[in-house]
Every structure is written in C-alpha cells, then in structure tokens.
mmCIF file of C-alpha atoms and ligand atoms in Angstrom:
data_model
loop_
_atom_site.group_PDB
_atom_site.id
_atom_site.type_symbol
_atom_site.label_atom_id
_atom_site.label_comp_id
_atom_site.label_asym_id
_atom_site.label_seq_id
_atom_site.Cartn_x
_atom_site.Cartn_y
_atom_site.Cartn_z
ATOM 1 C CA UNK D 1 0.000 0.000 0.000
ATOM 2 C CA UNK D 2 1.395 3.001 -0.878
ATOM 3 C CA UNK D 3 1.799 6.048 1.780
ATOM 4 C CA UNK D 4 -0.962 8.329 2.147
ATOM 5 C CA UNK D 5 0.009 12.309 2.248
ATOM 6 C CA UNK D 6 -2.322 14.818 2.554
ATOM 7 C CA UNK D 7 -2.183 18.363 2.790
ATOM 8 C CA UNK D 8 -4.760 21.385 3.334
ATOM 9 C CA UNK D 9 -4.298 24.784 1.790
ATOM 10 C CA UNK D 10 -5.540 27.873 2.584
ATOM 11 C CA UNK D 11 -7.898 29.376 0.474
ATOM 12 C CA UNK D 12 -6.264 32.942 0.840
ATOM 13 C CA UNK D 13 -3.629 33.843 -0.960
ATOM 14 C CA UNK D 14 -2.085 33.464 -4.090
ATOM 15 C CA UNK D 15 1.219 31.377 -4.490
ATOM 16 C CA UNK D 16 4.511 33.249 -4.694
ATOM 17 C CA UNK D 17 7.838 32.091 -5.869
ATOM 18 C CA UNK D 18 8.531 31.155 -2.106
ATOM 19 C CA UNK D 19 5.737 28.348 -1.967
ATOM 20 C CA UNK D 20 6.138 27.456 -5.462
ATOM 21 C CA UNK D 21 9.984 26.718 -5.086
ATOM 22 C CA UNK D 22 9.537 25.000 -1.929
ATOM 23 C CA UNK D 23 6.089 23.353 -0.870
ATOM 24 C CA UNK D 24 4.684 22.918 -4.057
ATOM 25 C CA UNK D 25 6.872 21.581 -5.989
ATOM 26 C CA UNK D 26 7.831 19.198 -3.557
ATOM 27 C CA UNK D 27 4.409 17.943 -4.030
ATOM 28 C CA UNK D 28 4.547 17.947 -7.792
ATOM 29 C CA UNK D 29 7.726 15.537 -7.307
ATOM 30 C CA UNK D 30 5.558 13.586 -4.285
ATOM 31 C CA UNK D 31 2.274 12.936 -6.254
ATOM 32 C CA UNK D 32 4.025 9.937 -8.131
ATOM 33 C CA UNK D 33 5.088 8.065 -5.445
ATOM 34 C CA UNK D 34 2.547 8.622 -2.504
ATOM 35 C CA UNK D 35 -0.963 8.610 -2.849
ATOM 36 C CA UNK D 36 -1.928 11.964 -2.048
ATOM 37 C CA UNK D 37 -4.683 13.914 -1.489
ATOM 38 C CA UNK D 38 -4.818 17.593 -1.485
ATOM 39 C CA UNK D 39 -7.758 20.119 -0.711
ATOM 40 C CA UNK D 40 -8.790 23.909 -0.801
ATOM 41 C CA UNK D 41 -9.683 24.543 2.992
ATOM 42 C CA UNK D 42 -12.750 26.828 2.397
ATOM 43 C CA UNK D 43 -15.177 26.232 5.623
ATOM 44 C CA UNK D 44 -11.730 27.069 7.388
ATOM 45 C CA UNK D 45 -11.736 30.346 5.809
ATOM 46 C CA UNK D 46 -14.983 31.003 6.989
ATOM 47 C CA UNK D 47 -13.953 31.844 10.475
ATOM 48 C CA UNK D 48 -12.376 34.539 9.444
ATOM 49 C CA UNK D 49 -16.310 35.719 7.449
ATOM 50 C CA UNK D 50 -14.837 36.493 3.938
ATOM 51 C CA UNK D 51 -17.788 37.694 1.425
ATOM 52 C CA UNK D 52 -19.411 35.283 -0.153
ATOM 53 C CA UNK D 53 -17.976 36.789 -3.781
ATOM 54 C CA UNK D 54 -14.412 37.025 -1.950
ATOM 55 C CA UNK D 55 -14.354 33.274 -0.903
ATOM 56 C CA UNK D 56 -15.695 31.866 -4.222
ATOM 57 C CA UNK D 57 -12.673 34.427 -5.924
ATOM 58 C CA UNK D 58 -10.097 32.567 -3.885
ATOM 59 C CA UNK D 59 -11.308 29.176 -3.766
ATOM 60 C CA UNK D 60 -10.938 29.463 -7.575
ATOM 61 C CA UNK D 61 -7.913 31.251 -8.187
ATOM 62 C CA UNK D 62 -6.224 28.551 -5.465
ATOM 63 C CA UNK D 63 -7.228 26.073 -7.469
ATOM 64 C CA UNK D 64 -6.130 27.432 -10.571
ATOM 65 C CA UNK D 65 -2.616 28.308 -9.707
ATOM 66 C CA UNK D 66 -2.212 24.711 -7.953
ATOM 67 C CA UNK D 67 -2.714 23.290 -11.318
ATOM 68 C CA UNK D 68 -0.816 25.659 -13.422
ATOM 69 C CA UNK D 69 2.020 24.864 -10.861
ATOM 70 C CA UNK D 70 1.819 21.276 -11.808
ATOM 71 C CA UNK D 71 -0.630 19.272 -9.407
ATOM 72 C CA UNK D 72 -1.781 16.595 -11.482
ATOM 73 C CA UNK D 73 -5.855 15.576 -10.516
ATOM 74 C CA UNK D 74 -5.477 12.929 -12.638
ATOM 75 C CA UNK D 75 -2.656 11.304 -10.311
ATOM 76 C CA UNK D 76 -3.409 12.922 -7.344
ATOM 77 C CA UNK D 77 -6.953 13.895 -5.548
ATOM 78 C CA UNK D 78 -7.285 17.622 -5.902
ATOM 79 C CA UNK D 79 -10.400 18.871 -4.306
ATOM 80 C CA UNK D 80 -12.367 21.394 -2.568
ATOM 81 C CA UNK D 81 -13.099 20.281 1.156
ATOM 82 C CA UNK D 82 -16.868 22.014 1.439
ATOM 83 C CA UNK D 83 -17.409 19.358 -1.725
ATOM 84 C CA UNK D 84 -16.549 16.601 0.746
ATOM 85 C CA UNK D 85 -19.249 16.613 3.036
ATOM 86 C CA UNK D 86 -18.547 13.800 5.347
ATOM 87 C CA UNK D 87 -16.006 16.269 6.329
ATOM 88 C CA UNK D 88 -18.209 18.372 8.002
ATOM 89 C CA UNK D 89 -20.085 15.460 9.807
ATOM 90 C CA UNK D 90 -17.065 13.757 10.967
ATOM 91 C CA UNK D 91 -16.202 17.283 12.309
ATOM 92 C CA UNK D 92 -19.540 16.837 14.342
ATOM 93 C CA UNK D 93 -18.759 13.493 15.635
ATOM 94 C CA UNK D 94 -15.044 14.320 16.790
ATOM 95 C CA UNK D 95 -16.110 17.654 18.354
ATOM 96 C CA UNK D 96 -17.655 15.357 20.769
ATOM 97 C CA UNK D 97 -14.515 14.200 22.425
ATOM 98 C CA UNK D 98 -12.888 17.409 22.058
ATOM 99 C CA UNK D 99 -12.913 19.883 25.156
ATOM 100 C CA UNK D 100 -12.789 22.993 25.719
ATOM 101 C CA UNK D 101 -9.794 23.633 27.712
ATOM 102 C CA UNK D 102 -7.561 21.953 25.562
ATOM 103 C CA UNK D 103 -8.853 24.303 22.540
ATOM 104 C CA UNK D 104 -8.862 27.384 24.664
ATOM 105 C CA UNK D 105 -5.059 26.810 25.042
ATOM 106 C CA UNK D 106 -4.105 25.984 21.864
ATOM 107 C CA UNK D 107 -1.581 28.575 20.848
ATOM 108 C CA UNK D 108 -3.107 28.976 16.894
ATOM 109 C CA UNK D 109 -6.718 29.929 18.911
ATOM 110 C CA UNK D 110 -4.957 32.203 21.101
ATOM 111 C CA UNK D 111 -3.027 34.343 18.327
ATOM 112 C CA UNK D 112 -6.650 34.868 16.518
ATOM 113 C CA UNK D 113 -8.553 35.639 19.435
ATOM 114 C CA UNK D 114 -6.079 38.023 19.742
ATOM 115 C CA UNK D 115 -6.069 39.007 15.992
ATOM 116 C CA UNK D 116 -9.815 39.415 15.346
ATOM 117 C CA UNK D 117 -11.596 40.113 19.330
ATOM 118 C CA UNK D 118 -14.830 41.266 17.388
ATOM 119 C CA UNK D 119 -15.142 37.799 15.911
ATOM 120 C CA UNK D 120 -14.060 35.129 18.490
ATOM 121 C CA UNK D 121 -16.121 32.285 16.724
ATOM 122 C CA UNK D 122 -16.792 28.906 17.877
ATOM 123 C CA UNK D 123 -15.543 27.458 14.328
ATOM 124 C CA UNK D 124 -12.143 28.904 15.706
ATOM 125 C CA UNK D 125 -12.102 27.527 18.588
ATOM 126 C CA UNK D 126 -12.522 24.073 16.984
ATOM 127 C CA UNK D 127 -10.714 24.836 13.987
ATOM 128 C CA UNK D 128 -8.044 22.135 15.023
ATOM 129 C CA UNK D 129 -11.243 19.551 15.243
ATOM 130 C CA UNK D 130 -12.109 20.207 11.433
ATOM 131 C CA UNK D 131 -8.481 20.151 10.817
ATOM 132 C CA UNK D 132 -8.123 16.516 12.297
ATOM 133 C CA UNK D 133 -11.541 15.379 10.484
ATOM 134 C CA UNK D 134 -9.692 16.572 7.314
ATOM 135 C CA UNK D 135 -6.934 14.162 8.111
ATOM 136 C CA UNK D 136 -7.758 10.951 9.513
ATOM 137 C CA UNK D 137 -11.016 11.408 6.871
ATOM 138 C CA UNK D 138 -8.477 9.382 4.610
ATOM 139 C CA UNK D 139 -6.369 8.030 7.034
ATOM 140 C CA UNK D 140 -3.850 9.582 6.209
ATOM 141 C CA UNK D 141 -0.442 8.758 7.443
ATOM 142 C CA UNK D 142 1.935 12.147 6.590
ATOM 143 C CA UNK D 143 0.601 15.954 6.224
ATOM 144 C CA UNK D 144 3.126 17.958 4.993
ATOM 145 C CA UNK D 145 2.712 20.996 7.739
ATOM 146 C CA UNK D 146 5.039 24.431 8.353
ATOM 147 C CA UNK D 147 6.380 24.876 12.390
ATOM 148 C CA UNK D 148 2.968 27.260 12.518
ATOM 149 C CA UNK D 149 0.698 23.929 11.955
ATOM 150 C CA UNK D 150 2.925 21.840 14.499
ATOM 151 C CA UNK D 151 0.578 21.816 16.885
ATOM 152 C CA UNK D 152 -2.705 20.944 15.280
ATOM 153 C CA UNK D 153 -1.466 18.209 14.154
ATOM 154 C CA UNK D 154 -0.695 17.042 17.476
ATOM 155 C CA UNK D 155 -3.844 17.651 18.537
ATOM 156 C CA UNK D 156 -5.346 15.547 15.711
ATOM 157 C CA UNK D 157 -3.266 12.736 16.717
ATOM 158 C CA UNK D 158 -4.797 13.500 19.995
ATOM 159 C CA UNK D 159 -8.455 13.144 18.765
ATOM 160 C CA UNK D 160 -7.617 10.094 16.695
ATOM 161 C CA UNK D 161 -5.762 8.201 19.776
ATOM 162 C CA UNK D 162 -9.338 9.429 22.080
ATOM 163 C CA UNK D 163 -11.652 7.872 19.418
ATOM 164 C CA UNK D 164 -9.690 4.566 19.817
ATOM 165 C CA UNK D 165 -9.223 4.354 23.352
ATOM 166 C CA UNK D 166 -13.127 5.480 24.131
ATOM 167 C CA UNK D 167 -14.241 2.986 21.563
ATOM 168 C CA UNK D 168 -11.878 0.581 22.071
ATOM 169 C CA UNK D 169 -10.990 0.035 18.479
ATOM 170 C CA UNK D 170 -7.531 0.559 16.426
ATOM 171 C CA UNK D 171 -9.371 2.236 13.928
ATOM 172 C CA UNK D 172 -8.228 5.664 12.947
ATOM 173 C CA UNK D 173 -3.919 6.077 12.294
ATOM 174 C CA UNK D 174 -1.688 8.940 14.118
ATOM 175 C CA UNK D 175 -1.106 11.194 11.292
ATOM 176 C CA UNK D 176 2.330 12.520 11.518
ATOM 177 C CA UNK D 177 3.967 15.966 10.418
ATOM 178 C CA UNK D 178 6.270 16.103 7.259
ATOM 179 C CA UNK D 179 8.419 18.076 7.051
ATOM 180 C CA UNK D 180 10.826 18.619 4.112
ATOM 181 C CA UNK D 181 13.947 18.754 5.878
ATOM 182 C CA UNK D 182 16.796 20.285 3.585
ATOM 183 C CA UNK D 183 15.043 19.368 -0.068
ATOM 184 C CA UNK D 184 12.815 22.501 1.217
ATOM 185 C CA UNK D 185 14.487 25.767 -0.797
ATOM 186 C CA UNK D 186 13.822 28.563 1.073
ATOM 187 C CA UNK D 187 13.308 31.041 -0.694
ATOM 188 C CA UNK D 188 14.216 35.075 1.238
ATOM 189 C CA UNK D 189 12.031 38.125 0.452
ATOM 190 C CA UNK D 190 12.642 41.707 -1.713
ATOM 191 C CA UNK D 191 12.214 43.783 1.611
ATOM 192 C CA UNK D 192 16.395 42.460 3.127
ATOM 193 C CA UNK D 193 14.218 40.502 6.035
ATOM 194 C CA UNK D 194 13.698 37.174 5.508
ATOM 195 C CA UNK D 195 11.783 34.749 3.998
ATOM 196 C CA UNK D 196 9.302 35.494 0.880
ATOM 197 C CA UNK D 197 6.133 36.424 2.615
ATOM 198 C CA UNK D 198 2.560 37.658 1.144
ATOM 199 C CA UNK D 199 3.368 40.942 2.407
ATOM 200 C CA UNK D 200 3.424 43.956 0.546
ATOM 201 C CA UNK D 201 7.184 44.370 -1.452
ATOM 202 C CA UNK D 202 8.520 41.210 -0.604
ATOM 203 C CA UNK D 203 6.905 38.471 -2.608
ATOM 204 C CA UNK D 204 7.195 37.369 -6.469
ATOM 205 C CA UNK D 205 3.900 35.940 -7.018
ATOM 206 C CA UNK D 206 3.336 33.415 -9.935
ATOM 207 C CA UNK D 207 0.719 35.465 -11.147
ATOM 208 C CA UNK D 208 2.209 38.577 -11.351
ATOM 209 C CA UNK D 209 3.006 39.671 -15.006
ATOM 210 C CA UNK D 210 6.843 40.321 -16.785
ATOM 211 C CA UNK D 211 6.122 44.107 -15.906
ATOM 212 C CA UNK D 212 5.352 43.421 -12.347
ATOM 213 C CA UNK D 213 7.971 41.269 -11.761
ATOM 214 C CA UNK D 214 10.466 43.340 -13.024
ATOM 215 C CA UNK D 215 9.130 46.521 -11.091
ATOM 216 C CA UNK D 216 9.161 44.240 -7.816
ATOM 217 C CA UNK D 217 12.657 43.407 -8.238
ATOM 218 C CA UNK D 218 13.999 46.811 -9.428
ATOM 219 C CA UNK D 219 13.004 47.779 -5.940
ATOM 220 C CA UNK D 220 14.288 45.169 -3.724
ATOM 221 C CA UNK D 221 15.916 46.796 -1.043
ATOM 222 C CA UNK D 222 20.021 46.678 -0.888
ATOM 223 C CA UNK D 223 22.453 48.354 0.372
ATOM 224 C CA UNK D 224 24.965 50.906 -0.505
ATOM 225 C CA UNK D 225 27.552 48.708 -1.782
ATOM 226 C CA UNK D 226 31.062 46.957 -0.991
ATOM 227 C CA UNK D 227 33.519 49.580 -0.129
ATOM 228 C CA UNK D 228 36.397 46.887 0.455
ATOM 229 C CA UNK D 229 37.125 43.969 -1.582
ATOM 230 C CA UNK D 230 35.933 40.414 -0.651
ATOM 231 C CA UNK D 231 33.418 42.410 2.518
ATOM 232 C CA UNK D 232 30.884 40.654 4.170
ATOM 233 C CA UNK D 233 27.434 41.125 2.614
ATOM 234 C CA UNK D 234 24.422 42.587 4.071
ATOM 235 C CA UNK D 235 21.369 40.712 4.824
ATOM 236 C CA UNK D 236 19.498 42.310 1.678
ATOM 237 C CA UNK D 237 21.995 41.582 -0.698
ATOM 238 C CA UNK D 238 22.932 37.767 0.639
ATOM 239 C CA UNK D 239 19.134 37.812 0.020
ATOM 240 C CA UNK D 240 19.183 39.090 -3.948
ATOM 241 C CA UNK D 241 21.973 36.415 -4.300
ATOM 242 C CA UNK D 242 20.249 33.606 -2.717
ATOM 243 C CA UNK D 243 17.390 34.019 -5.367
ATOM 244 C CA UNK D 244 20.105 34.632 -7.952
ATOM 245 C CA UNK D 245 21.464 31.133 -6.922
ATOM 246 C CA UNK D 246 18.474 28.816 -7.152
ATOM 247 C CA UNK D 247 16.869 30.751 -10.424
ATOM 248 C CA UNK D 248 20.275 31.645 -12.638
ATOM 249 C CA UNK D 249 23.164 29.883 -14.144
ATOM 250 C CA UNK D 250 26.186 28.889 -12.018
ATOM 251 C CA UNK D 251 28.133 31.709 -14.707
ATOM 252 C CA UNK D 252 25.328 34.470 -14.010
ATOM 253 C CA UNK D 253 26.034 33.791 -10.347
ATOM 254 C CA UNK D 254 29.603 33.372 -10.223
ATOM 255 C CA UNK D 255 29.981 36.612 -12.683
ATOM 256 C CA UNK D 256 28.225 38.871 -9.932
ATOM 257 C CA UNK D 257 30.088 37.256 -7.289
ATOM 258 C CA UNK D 258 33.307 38.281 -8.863
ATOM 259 C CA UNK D 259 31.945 41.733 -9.359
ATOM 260 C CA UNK D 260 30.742 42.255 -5.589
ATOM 261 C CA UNK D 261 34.280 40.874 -4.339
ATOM 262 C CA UNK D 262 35.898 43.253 -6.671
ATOM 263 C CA UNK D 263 33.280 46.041 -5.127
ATOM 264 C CA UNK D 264 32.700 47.148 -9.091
ATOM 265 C CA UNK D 265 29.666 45.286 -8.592
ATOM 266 C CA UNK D 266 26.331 47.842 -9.900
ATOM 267 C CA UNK D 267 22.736 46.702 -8.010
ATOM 268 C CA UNK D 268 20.479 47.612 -11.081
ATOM 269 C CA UNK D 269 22.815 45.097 -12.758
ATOM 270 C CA UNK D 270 22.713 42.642 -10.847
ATOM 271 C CA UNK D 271 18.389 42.926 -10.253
ATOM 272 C CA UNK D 272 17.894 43.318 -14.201
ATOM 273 C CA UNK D 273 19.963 39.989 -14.900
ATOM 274 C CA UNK D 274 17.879 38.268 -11.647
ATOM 275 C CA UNK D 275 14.854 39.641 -12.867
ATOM 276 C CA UNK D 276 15.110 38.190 -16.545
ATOM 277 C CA UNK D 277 15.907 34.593 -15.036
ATOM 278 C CA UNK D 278 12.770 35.261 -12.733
ATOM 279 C CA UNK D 279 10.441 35.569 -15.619
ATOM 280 C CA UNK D 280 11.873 33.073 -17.740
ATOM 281 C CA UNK D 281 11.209 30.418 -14.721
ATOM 282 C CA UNK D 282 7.842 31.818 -14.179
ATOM 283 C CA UNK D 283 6.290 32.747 -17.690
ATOM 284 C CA UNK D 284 5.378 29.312 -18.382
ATOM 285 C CA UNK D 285 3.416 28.855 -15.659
ATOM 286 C CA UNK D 286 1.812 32.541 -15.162
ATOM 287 C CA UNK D 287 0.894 31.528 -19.146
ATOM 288 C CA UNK D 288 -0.662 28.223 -17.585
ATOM 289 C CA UNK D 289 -2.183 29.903 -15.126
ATOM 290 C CA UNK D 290 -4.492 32.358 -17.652
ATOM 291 C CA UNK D 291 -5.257 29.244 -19.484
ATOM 292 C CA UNK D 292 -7.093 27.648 -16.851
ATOM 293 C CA UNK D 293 -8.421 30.533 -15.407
ATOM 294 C CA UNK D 294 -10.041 30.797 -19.082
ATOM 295 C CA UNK D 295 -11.185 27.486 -19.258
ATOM 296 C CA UNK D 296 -14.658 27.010 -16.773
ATOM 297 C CA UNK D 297 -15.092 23.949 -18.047
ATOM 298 C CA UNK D 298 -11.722 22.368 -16.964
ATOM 299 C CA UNK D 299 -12.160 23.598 -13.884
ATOM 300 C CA UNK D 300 -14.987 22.371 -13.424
ATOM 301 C CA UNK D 301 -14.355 18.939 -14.484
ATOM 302 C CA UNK D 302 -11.121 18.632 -12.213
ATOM 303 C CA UNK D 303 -13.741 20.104 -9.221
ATOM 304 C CA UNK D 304 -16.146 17.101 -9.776
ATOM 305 C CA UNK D 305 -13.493 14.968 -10.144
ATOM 306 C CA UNK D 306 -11.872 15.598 -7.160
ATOM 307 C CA UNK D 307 -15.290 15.505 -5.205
ATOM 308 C CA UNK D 308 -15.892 12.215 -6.586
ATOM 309 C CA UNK D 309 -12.545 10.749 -5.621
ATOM 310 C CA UNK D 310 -12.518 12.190 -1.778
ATOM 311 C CA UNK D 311 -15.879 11.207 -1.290
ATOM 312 C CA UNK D 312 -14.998 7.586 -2.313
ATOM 313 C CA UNK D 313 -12.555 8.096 0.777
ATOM 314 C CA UNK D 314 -14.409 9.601 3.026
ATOM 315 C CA UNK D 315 -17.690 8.275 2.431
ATOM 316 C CA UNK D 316 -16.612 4.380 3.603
ATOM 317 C CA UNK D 317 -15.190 6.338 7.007
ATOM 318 C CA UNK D 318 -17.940 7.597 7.859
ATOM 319 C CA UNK D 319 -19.936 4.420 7.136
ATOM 320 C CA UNK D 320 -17.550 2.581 9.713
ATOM 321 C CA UNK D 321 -17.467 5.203 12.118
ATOM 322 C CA UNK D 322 -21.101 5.344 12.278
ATOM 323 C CA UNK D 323 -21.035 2.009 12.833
ATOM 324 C CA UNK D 324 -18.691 1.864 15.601
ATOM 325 C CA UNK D 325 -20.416 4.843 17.649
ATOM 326 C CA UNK D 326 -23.100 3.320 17.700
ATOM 327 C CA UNK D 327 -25.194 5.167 15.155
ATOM 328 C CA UNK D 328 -27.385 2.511 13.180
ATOM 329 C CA UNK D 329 -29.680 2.859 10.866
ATOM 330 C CA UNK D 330 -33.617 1.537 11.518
ATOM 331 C CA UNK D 331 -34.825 1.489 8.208
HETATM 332 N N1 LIG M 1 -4.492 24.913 8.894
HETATM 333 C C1 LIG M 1 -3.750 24.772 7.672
HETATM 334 C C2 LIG M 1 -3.038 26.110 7.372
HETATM 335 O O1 LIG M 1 -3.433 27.124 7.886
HETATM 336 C C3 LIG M 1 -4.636 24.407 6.524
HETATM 337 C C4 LIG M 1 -5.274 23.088 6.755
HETATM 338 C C5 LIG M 1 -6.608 22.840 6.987
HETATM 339 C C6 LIG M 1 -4.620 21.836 6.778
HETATM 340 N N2 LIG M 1 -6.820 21.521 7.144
HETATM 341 C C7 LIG M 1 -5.629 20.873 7.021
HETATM 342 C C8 LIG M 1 -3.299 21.436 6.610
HETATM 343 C C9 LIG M 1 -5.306 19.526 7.120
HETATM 344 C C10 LIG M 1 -2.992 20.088 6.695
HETATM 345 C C11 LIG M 1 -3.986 19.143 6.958
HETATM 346 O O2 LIG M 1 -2.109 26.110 6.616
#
C-alpha cells in the first residue's frame, strides 16, 4: 500500500515564488510516489467571514494556480473540502470528544482571538477539530505541515488516539507531520528581512506579469555597496543572491560574485539579470495559469473529479465510524 500524504491549503492567498519553489513543488515531485490527497480549505476560511464573492474568488484562483504549478488531478486527488461533506459530519462526531480547555489553550486559537476580538467564533475555537476530520477522513499517514501547523497536528493525533481508546478500536492512524527537511528551498524576500512572505514588497507571485515582476525586483531593497574587496554582505543583498542562486546559471552567479568581491559590482545590474531569469522560470506557468483561469469547463471537471474521488474516501469512514459509535440505521 502506498503512503498516504495529505495536505490542506488555505484558500487565501495566491502562491509566490517562495511556496512554489519549496512546498509545491515538492508535491509535484511527491504525487508519483505517494498517494496523495490535497484540498482547498474553504469552511476554514470562513472563520475569518470572507464575502461570499471574496471566498468563491479565492477558492478558484487557489485552485487554478495549484494546477498551473503542476498538481496533477489525474494522479493525485485535488479537491475542494466544502465538496466533501462527510467532512463536516465527521467534524460533528469528533467535536464530541474534544474539550474545551484543551482548545482554549491551543496557541493557533490564542493568536486569533487576539487578531480578530470582534469575531471570536466557535468554528475557531474548533478549527483544530475540522483540521483533524480533514486528516484521519483518509487516514492519512503524513501531512506535509510548516512549524505554525505543528501543533494541530498534534492535537489531531490527539483526537484520533481518544476515538480509539473510548471505543476501544484501532481504527483511525496517528497522522504525523512532514516536514521537508533540507530538499525545502527557502526562498528570502525583496524587503532584506527574511523569507518570501505575502506581504506587501517582498513576494514574487506566480501570477504577477513580466512588468510586475520586473518593477518588484527593481526595488528590492540593498544596500549601498562593498567599499572593500571580498566584505561581508548585508542581509538584503545575501538575500538578492540567494534568489540569484536557485533561479540563474552557475556563470550568471559566479559573474556577480566576482563583481561584488571586486566592489565594481552595480545593483540595477545585478536585479535586471535576476529579474530576466525570474520571468523566464515563471512565464510558463503565469501563461498556464491564464489558461485555466479561461477554461470554466476544466475547472470544473477537475472540481467534480476531485469531489468524486474524496468522497470515495471519506464516504466508507464515515460508514464505519457510524457504525462503531453506535449510530445505526432503523430502516
Ligand atoms: N491549517 C492549515 C493552514 O493554515 C490548513 C489546513 C486545513 C490543513 N486543514 C488541514 C493542513 C489539514 C494540513 C492538513 O495552513
């Protein structure tokens, strides 16, 4: 039997060069050997009460770039979770065994309680419940999760290991976190702090167009230059070279290199040539992207598709966990 991933992503915001270098195309490369499923997380956007016209927007657009970006729904099963209702019901069942102390503590609750104190929901405080119903829905054995996610996932190993004890069955697996490790390219931001972000200045996103891109990375930040030969470099610049290094030939890099050491290195130089090799890498797939977002009809198709396979999935679960809670049918 082959390993089952699965992985949940947010319905907010489009993919940048950060997540498509890293996360996702890790799970281009994973989707042949695993059998993995992959969903849009719309109900847990809703505790955050997008507009109606906002969330369908998203949901779409996520969708879109996930294919363009190479997510194949004929080898893997690419679908929306409000599609998949046994989701929702298993939610039900497992907020059952799930109390409210241990939610009120968890640290993601905490942070959005904080975040949003006009709109302390109870979907948020059981939005590691859903989370776990969205797991062990397909038994899965890995979800591919960032440090922030750490803890939910505990937490659904939590509510997995409760449903066995209390019903003394060996019936739902301990999902656990994957992460990565080194094959994850990190990819650092235009703003000279850190890692590419959604925030404003310091992402590339995949659908941003040759003009944009180019603008964006005219303006990453840098410094004033090497005054001595061979001198350390500053944050912002180790940053433009980083990106230089993963997206541009080993001469490109090398030939900049040689040009910072000798300090007759020039910035706009240096961001025009990173900027070309940018585009080149994402053209193809911002192309993709407008193709699909053209076609309703593919998108539709992979939708239903994707319904039909995670229902397959989750619609047997909920069968036998019915069964084991005791909740028969009379007729
Ligand atoms: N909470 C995840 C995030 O914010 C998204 C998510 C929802 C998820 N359900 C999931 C991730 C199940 C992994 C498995 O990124």
């Amino acid at each position: 039997m082959r390993e089952i991933v699965l992985s949940g992503i947010r319905s907010t915001g489009n993919l940048h060069l950060g997540n498509y270098l890293g996360a996702v195309q890790n799970f281009v490369k994973m989707q042949h050997d695993s059998n993995c499923f992959f969903f849009i997380a719309d109900f847990h956007s809703l505790t955050t009460h997008p507009t109606p016209a906002d969330l369908h927007k998203s949901v779409r657009q996520v969708l879109v770039e996930y294919l363009a970006a190479g997510l194949d729904p004929e080898v893997s099963t690419l679908y929306i979770q409000s599609d998949v209702p046994e989701i929702a019901e298993l939610y039900l069942l497992l907020n059952m065994n799930a109390y409210l102390g241990e939610l009120e503590r968890t640290t993601s609750f905490k942070e959005k309680a904080r975040k949003q104190p006009e709109n302390v929901n109870a979907g948020l405080l059981t939005y590691p419940v859903l989370m776990a119903a969205d797991i062990v829905v397909h038994h899965a054995d890995k979800v591919p999760v960032g440090k922030d996610q750490e803890q939910n996932l505990e937490m659904a190993r939590k509510f997995a290991r409760r449903f066995n004890n209390m019903y003394s069955v060996d019936y739902f697996k301990e999902p656990v976190a994957y992460n990565f490790g080194k094959e994850l390219i990190k990819i650092p931001g235009l703003d000279g702090t850190g890692k590419m972000g959604k925030s404003e200045g310091n992402g590339i996103f995949l659908a941003d167009d040759e003009k944009t891109i180019r603008k964006k990375i005219m303006r990453a930040v840098t410094d004033s230059g090497p005054t001595e030969p061979n001198s350390q470099m500053s944050e912002s610049v180790k940053n433009l070279f980083s990106i230089l290094d993963i997206v541009s030939s080993k001469d490109t890099v090398e030939y900049f290199k040689e040009k910072y050491n000798s300090c007759e290195i020039r910035y706009g130089d240096l961001k025009k040539q990173l900027a070309e090799d940018v585009i080149k890498l994402i053209a193809p797939i911002n192309k993709r992207i407008q193709e699909i977002d053209s076609n309703t009809d593919y998108i539709s198709k992979v939708a239903r598709m994707g319904a039909e396979k995670a229902r397959a999935s989750a619609v047997k679960t909920l069968q036998e966990v019915r069964e084991i809670i005791g909740i028969r049918k009379f007729y």
